[in-house]
Amino acid sequence: MGDRGNARVQVLDNALNWKANYPNVGNPWAVCVSGGPGPKNPGKQYLFVSNSWPDSAPAAAAEFTGEVYKMELDGTIIGKFGRAGKAPGEFATIHQMDCRDPNVIYTAEINDWRSQKILLKPKAALQ
Amino acid sequence: MTRTARVLIAAVLVCGASLPAQTGVPEIAFDSVDLLKMPRDIYVGEVAGVGANSKGQIFVYTRTGHPYATLGDNRTFARGGSRLFQFDAAGKFVRELGQDVYGFNAAIGLRVDPQDNVWTIDQAASQVVKFDSEGRIALVLGRKPETIAVRPNQPPAGQPARGGGGGGGGGRAAGSGTPGSSFSRPTDVAWDQAGNIYVADGIGNSNRVAKFDKDGRFIKHWGSTGAEPGQFNGVKALAIDSQGNVYVADAGNKRIQVFDAEGVFKTQFGNVGTPLTMCMTRGTTQVLYVSHAGDEDGMDDAAIYKVQLDGKVIGKFGSAGKLLKQFGLANSIDCRNENELLIGEMTNWRVQRITLKK
């Protein structure tokens, strides 16, 4: 769960028992867990978290955040992309993401009135 | 401006006196036509903004249509109430753009940039929206408040009252300025030659000018509430000259202030009444047209001044009223052609094409 006001992601089990906090993600407005095994996915799932403006600040603070973190399910950040802004590849308050394929992320943005399709290139990043 | 002159101006303002009046302003002869030709079932309302592109096509942002306010559990959702129309050069209706756009609530202005993009400014949504030349939304500045007060001076339950304004939201102390791109009833937009975007913000709580790069990334802002140089009492309009100087219509203080591109105060001038809007010509010798409305609905005292960039008034034309060649809250001026202006009126729900006689 993206607990944006408390600047953390909380993890609960199926019975809603608390399991863990991930406090290293800014103010998470959107969280998404990628799909399980499939033709385009070796089977590993990832957690994507959008960091947008904090609840305590005006919307203008979107200028200063806007990153999306790619994380292991244990809360380890393994990469990030994007920044705040209005150009392609920049984000203004991502309110929801789709990440069925962990390398194809669809974003829904409040302040830019748009949805972007983001293609991640994790192998290229390692080269 | 010398330091002495700046101190003198500041002293005059502190003493509560107005800027020196210029007497003997000549009248400029002119003709007018009521321009817009609407289909039988589409109506122009209050014309907040009018502008023409390089092809002569005319765009009008007007308060008309059906405004809705839906009471949610803890906030009011507002939508509708303003529309964007396109006309041909003769004023014949062509089409509507941006039907049901989220940020169309209470039109306050429209500008067409040098690349023929059309920019709408909405004071209730507190947003500036850029439409490209094909009518697609290309950029959104500001965020529409999640709740827009339908009774502007009545605070939400449990919150103390705050003075005036309403509509734009924000809840910030007057004069504190606003970081970034959250506006409070913005009124105008302008661009410098590098494509940087300047927003007049506005007639709500902010009283500032906000500057963005061409992609909409916030750069800086300046201004606060007051009457000193660099302060504003209702930022009503902007214009930028070929040198990059920023002219700000400071309506409540009855003056135009001039800043450099970084917001450093350079000079100011009066003699233009209460400036409601401005338009700066694009020729080699640029001039400003400034619309004055001396009363709330512009029906008692109005004129349009032609002004040199040093503040010297060249002449004026028009008066308050509803006949042709009269104006009722001339809230928008297009001056692509120095001697053929488009004047959009709020109170009279029309656009006049004005031809000035040399």
Coordinates of C-alpha atoms in Angstrom, one line a residue:
Chain A
M1 CA 0.0 0.0 0.0
G2 CA 1.3 3.4 -0.9
D3 CA 0.9 5.4 2.4
R4 CA 1.8 8.7 0.9
G5 CA 1.0 10.9 3.9
N6 CA 3.4 8.8 6.0
A7 CA 6.0 8.6 3.2
R8 CA 6.2 4.8 3.1
V9 CA 5.0 1.7 1.5
Q10 CA 3.4 -0.7 3.9
V11 CA 3.2 -4.5 3.2
L12 CA 0.5 -6.7 4.6
D13 CA -0.3 -10.4 4.1
N14 CA -3.5 -11.7 2.7
A15 CA -5.1 -11.6 6.2
L16 CA -4.1 -7.9 6.4
N17 CA -1.5 -8.6 9.0
W18 CA 1.3 -6.0 8.9
K19 CA 4.6 -7.3 7.6
A20 CA 7.0 -4.5 6.7
N21 CA 7.5 -0.8 6.0
Y22 CA 9.6 0.6 3.1
P23 CA 10.3 4.2 4.1
N24 CA 12.8 5.0 1.4
V25 CA 10.5 5.9 -1.4
G26 CA 9.5 9.5 -0.8
N27 CA 5.8 10.1 -1.0
P28 CA 4.4 7.1 -2.9
W29 CA 1.3 8.1 -4.9
A30 CA 1.2 4.9 -6.9
V31 CA 2.5 1.4 -6.4
C32 CA 2.4 -1.5 -8.8
V33 CA 3.7 -5.1 -8.6
S34 CA 4.6 -6.6 -11.9
G35 CA 3.0 -9.8 -13.2
G36 CA 4.2 -13.3 -12.5
P37 CA 5.8 -15.7 -15.0
G38 CA 4.9 -15.3 -18.6
P39 CA 6.3 -15.1 -22.1
K40 CA 8.0 -11.8 -21.5
N41 CA 8.9 -12.3 -17.9
P42 CA 11.3 -14.8 -16.4
G43 CA 9.2 -15.0 -13.3
K44 CA 10.6 -12.4 -11.0
Q45 CA 8.2 -9.8 -9.7
Y46 CA 9.2 -6.2 -9.0
L47 CA 7.6 -3.4 -7.1
F48 CA 7.3 0.0 -8.8
V49 CA 6.7 3.1 -6.7
S50 CA 6.0 6.7 -7.9
N51 CA 7.3 9.4 -5.7
S52 CA 5.2 12.6 -6.1
W53 CA 4.7 15.7 -4.1
P54 CA 4.2 15.3 -0.3
D55 CA 0.7 15.8 1.0
S56 CA 1.9 18.6 3.3
A57 CA 3.1 20.7 0.4
P58 CA 1.2 22.5 -2.4
A59 CA 1.0 20.8 -5.7
A60 CA 3.8 23.0 -6.9
A61 CA 6.2 20.8 -5.1
A62 CA 5.8 18.4 -8.1
E63 CA 8.7 20.3 -9.6
F64 CA 11.0 18.7 -7.0
T65 CA 10.0 15.0 -7.2
G66 CA 8.6 12.8 -9.8
E67 CA 10.9 9.7 -9.8
V68 CA 9.7 6.1 -10.2
Y69 CA 11.6 3.5 -8.2
K70 CA 12.0 -0.1 -9.3
M71 CA 12.4 -2.3 -6.2
E72 CA 12.8 -5.9 -5.2
L73 CA 9.8 -7.1 -3.2
D74 CA 11.9 -6.9 -0.1
G75 CA 12.1 -3.1 -0.4
T76 CA 15.5 -2.8 -2.0
I77 CA 15.7 -0.1 -4.6
I78 CA 17.4 -1.5 -7.7
G79 CA 16.9 1.5 -10.0
K80 CA 14.9 4.5 -10.8
F81 CA 13.7 6.5 -13.8
G82 CA 12.1 9.8 -14.6
R83 CA 12.0 13.2 -12.9
A84 CA 9.3 15.8 -12.4
G85 CA 8.3 17.8 -15.4
K86 CA 6.1 18.0 -18.4
A87 CA 8.3 16.7 -21.2
P88 CA 8.2 13.1 -22.4
G89 CA 9.9 10.9 -19.7
E90 CA 9.1 13.4 -17.0
F91 CA 6.2 13.1 -14.7
A92 CA 3.8 15.4 -12.9
T93 CA 2.1 13.4 -10.1
I94 CA 1.7 9.8 -11.3
H95 CA -1.5 8.7 -9.7
Q96 CA -1.5 5.1 -11.0
M97 CA 0.7 2.8 -12.9
D98 CA 0.2 -0.4 -14.8
C99 CA 3.3 -2.8 -14.8
R100 CA 2.0 -6.1 -16.0
D101 CA 5.2 -6.3 -18.0
P102 CA 8.0 -5.1 -15.8
N103 CA 9.7 -3.4 -18.7
V104 CA 6.5 -1.7 -20.0
I105 CA 5.1 0.8 -17.6
Y106 CA 1.9 2.8 -18.3
T107 CA 1.5 5.9 -16.2
A108 CA -1.5 8.1 -15.4
E109 CA -0.6 11.6 -14.5
I110 CA -2.8 14.1 -12.7
N111 CA -1.0 17.4 -13.5
D112 CA -0.1 16.7 -17.1
W113 CA -3.5 15.2 -18.1
R114 CA -1.8 12.3 -19.9
S115 CA -0.7 8.7 -19.8
Q116 CA 2.7 7.7 -20.9
K117 CA 4.0 4.4 -22.1
I118 CA 7.5 3.9 -20.6
L119 CA 9.8 1.2 -22.1
L120 CA 12.5 0.2 -19.6
K121 CA 15.8 -1.2 -20.9
P122 CA 17.4 -2.9 -17.9
K123 CA 20.0 -4.7 -19.9
A124 CA 21.1 -1.5 -21.6
A125 CA 21.5 0.1 -18.2
L126 CA 24.0 -2.6 -17.2
Q127 CA 26.2 -2.2 -20.3
Chain B
M1 CA 16.7 54.1 -14.0
T2 CA 18.9 56.0 -11.5
R3 CA 19.0 55.2 -7.9
T4 CA 17.6 58.7 -7.2
A5 CA 14.7 58.3 -9.5
R6 CA 13.9 54.9 -8.0
V7 CA 13.9 56.4 -4.4
L8 CA 11.7 59.2 -5.6
I9 CA 9.1 56.9 -7.0
A10 CA 9.2 54.8 -3.9
A11 CA 8.7 57.9 -1.8
V12 CA 5.7 59.0 -3.9
L13 CA 4.1 55.6 -3.5
V14 CA 4.7 55.4 0.2
C15 CA 3.0 58.8 0.6
G16 CA 0.0 57.4 -1.1
A17 CA 0.1 59.7 -4.0
S18 CA -0.6 58.5 -7.6
L19 CA 1.9 58.6 -10.4
P20 CA 2.0 62.0 -12.2
A21 CA -0.9 62.5 -14.5
Q22 CA -0.4 63.2 -18.2
T23 CA -2.8 65.8 -19.5
G24 CA -4.1 66.5 -23.0
V25 CA -4.2 62.9 -24.3
P26 CA -5.4 63.1 -28.0
E27 CA -8.3 61.1 -29.2
I28 CA -7.7 58.6 -31.9
A29 CA -10.3 58.3 -34.6
F30 CA -11.5 54.8 -35.3
D31 CA -14.1 52.6 -36.9
S32 CA -15.6 49.4 -35.5
V33 CA -17.6 46.3 -36.6
D34 CA -19.2 43.7 -34.4
L35 CA -17.3 40.8 -35.7
L36 CA -18.5 37.4 -34.6
K37 CA -21.2 35.5 -36.6
M38 CA -22.5 32.6 -34.6
P39 CA -24.6 29.6 -35.6
R40 CA -28.2 29.8 -34.5
D41 CA -27.8 27.5 -31.5
I42 CA -24.3 28.5 -30.2
Y43 CA -23.8 31.6 -28.1
V44 CA -20.9 33.7 -27.1
G45 CA -21.0 34.8 -23.5
E46 CA -18.6 37.0 -21.8
V47 CA -15.5 37.3 -24.0
A48 CA -12.6 36.8 -21.7
G49 CA -10.0 36.4 -24.5
V50 CA -9.6 36.8 -28.2
G51 CA -6.6 36.3 -30.4
A52 CA -5.7 35.7 -34.1
N53 CA -3.0 33.5 -35.5
S54 CA -0.7 34.1 -38.5
K55 CA -3.4 32.8 -40.9
G56 CA -5.9 35.3 -39.6
Q57 CA -8.0 32.6 -37.8
I58 CA -9.6 34.0 -34.7
F59 CA -10.0 32.2 -31.4
V60 CA -12.3 33.2 -28.6
Y61 CA -12.4 31.9 -25.0
T62 CA -15.7 32.8 -23.6
R63 CA -17.8 32.2 -20.5
T64 CA -20.8 30.3 -21.8
G65 CA -22.3 26.9 -21.6
H66 CA -23.4 24.9 -18.6
P67 CA -21.4 25.2 -15.4
Y68 CA -21.9 22.4 -13.0
A69 CA -21.1 22.0 -9.3
T70 CA -21.4 18.6 -7.8
L71 CA -21.4 18.2 -4.1
G72 CA -19.1 15.3 -3.1
D73 CA -18.7 13.9 0.4
N74 CA -16.2 16.6 1.4
R75 CA -15.7 18.8 -1.5
T76 CA -17.4 20.4 -4.5
F77 CA -16.5 19.4 -8.0
A78 CA -16.9 22.1 -10.6
R79 CA -16.8 21.7 -14.4
G80 CA -18.0 23.4 -17.4
G81 CA -18.9 27.1 -17.9
S82 CA -16.4 28.2 -20.6
R83 CA -15.8 27.3 -24.2
L84 CA -13.2 27.9 -26.9
F85 CA -14.4 28.8 -30.4
Q86 CA -12.6 29.2 -33.7
F87 CA -13.7 31.7 -36.4
D88 CA -12.4 32.6 -39.8
A89 CA -10.8 36.0 -40.5
A90 CA -14.2 37.4 -41.3
G91 CA -15.6 36.3 -38.0
K92 CA -17.6 33.3 -39.2
F93 CA -17.9 30.5 -36.8
V94 CA -15.7 27.5 -37.7
R95 CA -15.6 25.0 -34.8
E96 CA -15.3 24.5 -31.1
L97 CA -12.0 23.3 -29.6
G98 CA -11.5 21.6 -26.3
Q99 CA -15.1 20.5 -25.6
D100 CA -15.4 19.4 -22.0
V101 CA -11.8 20.1 -21.2
Y102 CA -11.2 19.6 -17.5
G103 CA -9.8 23.1 -17.0
F104 CA -12.5 25.1 -18.7
N105 CA -14.5 26.8 -15.9
A106 CA -14.2 30.6 -15.8
A107 CA -12.4 32.0 -18.8
I108 CA -10.2 35.0 -18.1
G109 CA -7.9 35.2 -21.1
L110 CA -6.6 33.9 -24.3
R111 CA -3.3 34.5 -26.2
V112 CA -1.9 33.1 -29.5
D113 CA 1.9 32.7 -29.5
P114 CA 4.2 33.3 -32.4
Q115 CA 4.0 29.6 -33.4
D116 CA 0.2 29.8 -33.6
N117 CA -0.4 27.8 -30.4
V118 CA -3.5 29.0 -28.6
W119 CA -3.3 29.4 -24.8
T120 CA -6.3 29.6 -22.6
I121 CA -6.2 31.1 -19.1
D122 CA -8.9 30.1 -16.6
Q123 CA -9.3 31.8 -13.3
A124 CA -11.5 29.2 -11.6
A125 CA -9.5 26.2 -12.7
S126 CA -6.3 28.3 -12.0
Q127 CA -4.8 26.8 -15.1
V128 CA -3.1 27.8 -18.3
V129 CA -3.6 25.3 -21.2
K130 CA -1.7 25.3 -24.5
F131 CA -3.4 24.0 -27.6
D132 CA -1.2 23.4 -30.6
S133 CA -2.1 24.6 -34.0
E134 CA -4.2 21.5 -34.6
G135 CA -6.2 22.0 -31.5
R136 CA -4.5 19.3 -29.4
I137 CA -3.5 20.0 -25.8
A138 CA 0.2 20.4 -25.7
L139 CA 0.9 21.7 -22.2
V140 CA -0.9 22.2 -18.9
L141 CA 0.3 24.6 -16.3
G142 CA -1.1 24.7 -12.8
R143 CA -3.5 22.3 -11.3
K144 CA -7.2 22.8 -11.0
P145 CA -8.2 22.8 -7.3
E146 CA -9.9 19.6 -6.3
T147 CA -12.6 21.8 -4.8
I148 CA -13.7 25.1 -6.1
A149 CA -15.8 27.2 -3.7
V150 CA -19.2 27.9 -5.0
R151 CA -19.6 30.5 -2.3
P152 CA -16.3 32.3 -2.5
N153 CA -16.2 34.0 0.8
Q154 CA -17.6 31.1 2.9
P155 CA -14.8 28.8 4.3
P156 CA -15.2 25.1 4.4
A157 CA -16.6 23.8 7.6
G158 CA -14.2 24.0 10.5
Q159 CA -11.9 26.4 8.8
P160 CA -11.5 30.1 9.5
A161 CA -12.7 32.7 7.0
R162 CA -10.2 34.3 4.8
G163 CA -10.5 37.4 2.8
G164 CA -11.8 37.7 -0.8
G165 CA -10.5 35.9 -3.7
G166 CA -12.3 32.6 -3.7
G167 CA -12.3 30.3 -6.6
G168 CA -8.7 29.7 -7.0
G169 CA -8.0 27.9 -3.8
G170 CA -4.6 27.7 -2.2
G171 CA -5.2 29.0 1.3
R172 CA -1.9 30.8 1.4
A173 CA -1.4 34.1 3.2
A174 CA -1.8 37.1 1.0
G175 CA 1.5 38.3 -0.4
S176 CA 3.4 35.3 0.6
G177 CA 3.9 34.3 -3.0
T178 CA 3.5 30.7 -4.3
P179 CA 6.4 28.4 -5.1
G180 CA 6.2 26.8 -8.5
S181 CA 3.3 26.3 -10.7
S182 CA 0.3 26.3 -8.5
F183 CA -1.6 29.4 -9.4
S184 CA -4.3 31.5 -7.7
R185 CA -6.6 32.9 -10.3
P186 CA -4.1 33.5 -13.1
T187 CA -5.0 36.1 -15.7
D188 CA -2.5 36.1 -18.6
V189 CA 0.4 34.4 -20.3
A190 CA 3.3 35.8 -22.4
W191 CA 6.5 34.5 -23.9
D192 CA 10.0 35.9 -24.5
Q193 CA 12.0 35.2 -27.7
A194 CA 13.6 32.1 -26.2
G195 CA 10.1 30.6 -25.6
N196 CA 10.2 31.0 -21.8
I197 CA 6.7 31.3 -20.5
Y198 CA 5.5 34.0 -18.1
V199 CA 2.2 33.7 -16.2
A200 CA 0.4 36.6 -14.5
D201 CA -0.7 35.1 -11.2
G202 CA -3.1 36.9 -10.8
I203 CA -6.1 38.1 -9.0
G204 CA -6.1 35.6 -6.2
N205 CA -3.7 35.3 -3.3
S206 CA -0.4 35.3 -5.1
N207 CA 0.3 38.6 -6.8
R208 CA 3.3 37.4 -8.6
V209 CA 4.7 36.7 -12.1
A210 CA 5.8 33.1 -12.6
K211 CA 8.4 32.1 -15.2
F212 CA 8.8 28.7 -16.8
D213 CA 11.0 27.3 -19.5
K214 CA 9.5 26.4 -22.9
D215 CA 8.7 22.9 -21.6
G216 CA 6.8 24.2 -18.6
R217 CA 9.5 23.7 -16.0
F218 CA 9.3 26.3 -13.3
I219 CA 12.3 28.7 -13.2
K220 CA 11.4 31.5 -10.8
H221 CA 8.8 34.0 -9.7
W222 CA 8.7 37.5 -8.3
G223 CA 6.2 39.8 -6.7
S224 CA 4.1 40.0 -3.6
T225 CA 1.0 41.9 -2.4
G226 CA 1.5 45.6 -1.9
A227 CA 2.1 49.0 -3.6
E228 CA 5.9 49.2 -3.6
P229 CA 7.9 48.7 -6.8
G230 CA 7.9 45.0 -7.4
Q231 CA 4.7 44.5 -5.5
F232 CA 1.2 44.1 -7.1
N233 CA -2.4 44.5 -6.3
G234 CA -4.0 42.3 -8.9
V235 CA -1.8 41.2 -11.7
K236 CA -4.1 41.6 -14.7
A237 CA -2.0 41.3 -17.8
L238 CA 1.5 40.7 -19.2
A239 CA 3.4 41.9 -22.3
I240 CA 7.1 41.3 -23.3
D241 CA 9.0 43.6 -25.6
S242 CA 11.6 42.6 -28.1
Q243 CA 14.3 43.2 -25.5
G244 CA 12.8 40.8 -23.1
N245 CA 11.4 43.3 -20.7
V246 CA 8.3 42.2 -18.9
Y247 CA 5.4 44.7 -18.6
V248 CA 2.9 43.9 -15.9
A249 CA -0.5 45.5 -15.6
D250 CA -0.9 46.2 -11.8
A251 CA -4.6 47.0 -11.8
G252 CA -5.1 47.8 -8.2
N253 CA -2.2 50.2 -8.2
K254 CA -3.3 51.7 -11.5
R255 CA 0.1 51.3 -13.1
I256 CA 2.2 49.3 -15.5
Q257 CA 5.5 48.0 -14.0
V258 CA 8.4 47.0 -16.1
F259 CA 10.9 44.3 -15.1
D260 CA 13.8 42.6 -16.8
A261 CA 13.6 38.9 -17.7
E262 CA 14.9 38.0 -14.2
G263 CA 12.2 40.0 -12.4
V264 CA 14.4 43.0 -11.5
F265 CA 12.3 46.1 -11.3
K266 CA 13.2 48.7 -14.0
T267 CA 10.5 51.4 -14.1
Q268 CA 6.8 52.0 -13.9
F269 CA 4.2 54.3 -15.4
G270 CA 0.6 55.4 -14.8
N271 CA -1.7 57.5 -16.9
V272 CA -3.5 54.5 -18.2
G273 CA -6.3 54.3 -15.6
T274 CA -7.0 50.9 -14.2
P275 CA -5.3 48.5 -16.6
L276 CA -7.5 45.5 -17.4
T277 CA -5.5 44.1 -20.2
M278 CA -2.6 45.0 -22.6
C279 CA -1.3 44.1 -26.0
M280 CA 2.1 44.9 -27.4
T281 CA 2.6 45.2 -31.1
R282 CA 5.3 43.2 -32.8
G283 CA 6.8 45.8 -35.2
T284 CA 10.1 47.5 -35.0
T285 CA 8.6 50.4 -33.0
Q286 CA 6.5 48.6 -30.5
V287 CA 3.6 50.2 -28.7
L288 CA 1.3 49.1 -26.0
Y289 CA -2.5 49.1 -26.1
V290 CA -3.9 49.2 -22.6
S291 CA -7.6 48.8 -21.8
H292 CA -8.9 50.8 -18.9
A293 CA -12.1 50.1 -16.9
G294 CA -12.8 52.5 -14.1
D295 CA -15.7 50.7 -12.6
E296 CA -16.7 47.1 -11.8
D297 CA -18.7 46.4 -14.9
G298 CA -17.0 48.9 -17.1
M299 CA -20.2 50.7 -18.0
D300 CA -19.3 54.1 -16.6
D301 CA -15.7 54.7 -17.4
A302 CA -13.6 53.0 -20.1
A303 CA -11.0 53.8 -22.7
I304 CA -8.2 52.1 -24.6
Y305 CA -4.8 53.9 -24.4
K306 CA -2.1 53.7 -27.0
V307 CA 1.2 54.0 -25.1
Q308 CA 4.9 54.2 -26.0
L309 CA 7.1 51.7 -24.2
D310 CA 8.5 54.5 -22.1
G311 CA 5.1 55.2 -20.8
K312 CA 4.2 58.2 -22.8
V313 CA 0.5 58.0 -23.8
I314 CA 0.2 58.6 -27.6
G315 CA -3.6 58.8 -27.6
K316 CA -6.8 57.0 -26.6
F317 CA -10.1 55.9 -28.1
G318 CA -13.4 54.6 -27.0
S319 CA -15.7 55.1 -24.1
A320 CA -17.9 53.0 -21.8
G321 CA -21.1 51.7 -23.2
K322 CA -22.9 49.1 -25.3
L323 CA -22.9 50.8 -28.8
L324 CA -20.3 50.1 -31.4
K325 CA -17.1 52.0 -30.6
Q326 CA -17.9 51.7 -26.9
F327 CA -16.6 49.1 -24.5
G328 CA -17.9 47.1 -21.7
L329 CA -15.0 45.5 -19.8
A330 CA -12.6 45.2 -22.7
N331 CA -10.8 42.3 -21.2
S332 CA -8.8 41.2 -24.2
I333 CA -6.9 42.9 -27.0
D334 CA -5.3 41.3 -30.1
C335 CA -2.9 43.7 -31.9
R336 CA -1.2 41.5 -34.4
N337 CA -1.9 44.4 -36.8
E338 CA -1.0 47.7 -35.1
N339 CA -4.0 49.6 -36.6
E340 CA -6.5 46.8 -36.7
L341 CA -7.4 45.5 -33.2
L342 CA -9.6 42.8 -31.9
I343 CA -11.3 43.8 -28.7
G344 CA -13.1 41.2 -26.6
E345 CA -15.6 42.5 -24.1
M346 CA -16.9 40.8 -21.0
T347 CA -20.0 42.9 -20.3
N348 CA -21.0 43.2 -23.9
W349 CA -20.5 39.6 -25.0
R350 CA -18.8 40.5 -28.2
V351 CA -15.7 41.1 -30.2
Q352 CA -15.2 44.3 -32.0
R353 CA -12.8 44.7 -34.9
I354 CA -11.3 48.2 -34.5
T355 CA -9.6 50.1 -37.3
L356 CA -7.6 53.0 -36.2
K357 CA -7.4 56.0 -38.5
K358 CA -3.9 57.4 -38.7

